[in-house]
Amino acid sequence: MPEARFDAAKGLFIRRWGEMAASWGISRTMSEIHALLYLATQPLCTDDVMEQLAVSRGSASTNLRQLVNWGLIHRVHHRNDRKEYFDAERDVWQMFETITRERRRREVQPIVETLQRCISMIEEDGGRLTGQARKDTDAHRKRFTDILEFCGLMNMLFDLMSKAGRSGLKPIAKTIGKLVG
Amino acid sequence: MPEARFDAAKGLFIRRWGEMAASWGISRTMSEIHALLYLATQPLCTDDVMEQLAVSRGSASTNLRQLVNWGLIHRVHHRNDRKEYFDAERDVWQMFETITRERRRREVQPIVETLQRCISMIEEDGGRLTGQARKDTDAHRKRFTDILEFCGLMNMLFDLMSKAGRSGLKPIAKTIGKLVG
DNA sequence: CTATAATTTCAGAAGTTACCGAAAGGAATA
DNA sequence: TATTCCTTTCGGTAACTTCTGAAATTATAG
């Protein structure tokens, strides 16, 4: 009987998941730990993570905490065992919602606030400007507003998708398909 | 007459745009240059970028080329002028499509291929495994498949959104809203 | 073809991020 | 309370990314 390739697949996925995250501004190790816990059939403790991914205790601790903060994994306690175990959210749809919500809060919200501020700064100038300066501010207002509207629309869409959930997306996609042609 | 706050707004936006990009794995300078060109009312040359953002010639050149590769800005030539000028895409919807297409190609496609490979690795084991190993592979197949399906659904959705374009999104959102309740 | 202007490349420098491992801190047990 | 086991913190370091400035390359005009 040929060797089962299970472990190879697991390793392959974990590495790729880490690489992908790295290019999205998330640390490779944090993402590898997430992949490990996502695949695990039971909660793992810090030492399991250290052993399986060959990372230090400090790194494991820090990254596990960050994952908990993101809401992607949860702490689990067992009776008669001091150790803390960690268990990942396994519903892909829920994962998506969690990640989307966090990134929106951390990274989209600031740009939205900045855009609003930029627009009101321009409004303060009112119609007092003339000539090129006037043309420039008008152009800028439009460009700020365009992005702001886009953000609003995307926020709305993600809210709807979250509400719809996994079961709801397929019919939605189908409907959009009809609308678009 | 109080000083126009136009320049302040411009600077504020450029800085924030750069910060946001940094947390999404895109270099700060590249994103600041993009913001500068997005706001500009006419194409700018390398020296304009160097001067306004205080970056070196090398950095300006490299980052401008990357932006061209992404398809977010375009080279513009003027008659009787050797200099190259750069002009940004200003349609936010088009920008979104461009970025989405590139990131999909660069970062989503690899994970999709990996997932397919992981799944076929597991299939190779067929039903030969028993006991815990069998349970594990079954669990993993499901988890790989879940993500793969999710990617497929998201790809589809983004395709539809691109097709729909700016004008089409609002009605779509409205329709989804009705579907979801 | 030569001179000039502009762009790209590259080696080294600077800055940033993430990791390690040991020490400190905290909680459960006896 | 002392002991043990586990978790978190943190200074130093290694690895990586990005920038700079100048040299090399390319393109244009005369």
XYZ file of C-alpha atoms in Angstrom, chain B residues 47-124:
78
model
C 10.114 64.902 -11.486
C 6.705 66.120 -10.376
C 6.274 62.951 -8.355
C 9.773 63.219 -6.874
C 9.161 66.798 -5.879
C 5.663 66.509 -4.484
C 6.229 63.319 -2.496
C 9.921 63.817 -1.742
C 11.065 60.452 -3.028
C 14.178 59.498 -4.977
C 14.302 59.081 -8.721
C 14.818 55.352 -8.383
C 11.826 54.904 -6.159
C 9.628 57.055 -8.368
C 10.661 55.120 -11.462
C 10.160 51.702 -9.887
C 6.824 52.491 -8.328
C 5.489 54.208 -11.436
C 6.382 51.154 -13.476
C 4.614 48.898 -10.994
C 1.514 51.049 -11.184
C 1.625 50.785 -14.967
C 1.967 46.984 -14.621
C -1.075 46.931 -12.380
C -2.903 48.905 -15.014
C -3.801 51.667 -12.579
C -1.936 54.408 -14.435
C -0.953 54.964 -18.050
C 2.039 56.483 -19.824
C 1.347 59.653 -21.772
C 3.623 61.304 -24.319
C 3.581 64.917 -25.410
C 4.881 66.147 -28.699
C 8.235 67.929 -28.575
C 8.821 66.685 -25.078
C 10.969 63.716 -24.302
C 9.545 63.345 -20.861
C 7.073 60.662 -20.055
C 3.963 61.659 -18.187
C 1.632 59.479 -16.190
C -2.108 59.618 -15.910
C -4.311 57.653 -13.512
C -7.515 55.810 -14.194
C -10.177 58.006 -12.593
C -13.230 55.781 -12.808
C -13.418 54.238 -9.344
C -15.381 51.320 -10.665
C -12.774 50.603 -13.289
C -10.069 50.870 -10.632
C -11.879 48.306 -8.561
C -12.141 45.934 -11.482
C -8.477 46.331 -12.320
C -7.321 45.712 -8.771
C -9.674 42.786 -8.327
C -8.558 41.148 -11.546
C -4.896 41.508 -10.701
C -5.198 40.275 -7.142
C -7.236 37.329 -8.269
C -4.652 36.387 -10.824
C -1.729 36.883 -8.472
C -3.094 35.709 -5.157
C -6.369 33.849 -5.427
C -5.511 31.647 -8.403
C -2.527 30.033 -6.636
C -4.603 29.061 -3.626
C -7.305 27.643 -5.879
C -4.762 25.526 -7.701
C -3.297 24.377 -4.421
C -6.710 23.393 -3.113
C -7.433 21.394 -6.250
C -4.102 19.676 -5.898
C -4.698 18.947 -2.198
C -8.054 17.429 -2.998
C -6.702 15.195 -5.722
C -3.897 14.092 -3.420
C -6.538 12.976 -0.977
C -8.550 11.318 -3.720
C -5.483 9.281 -4.649
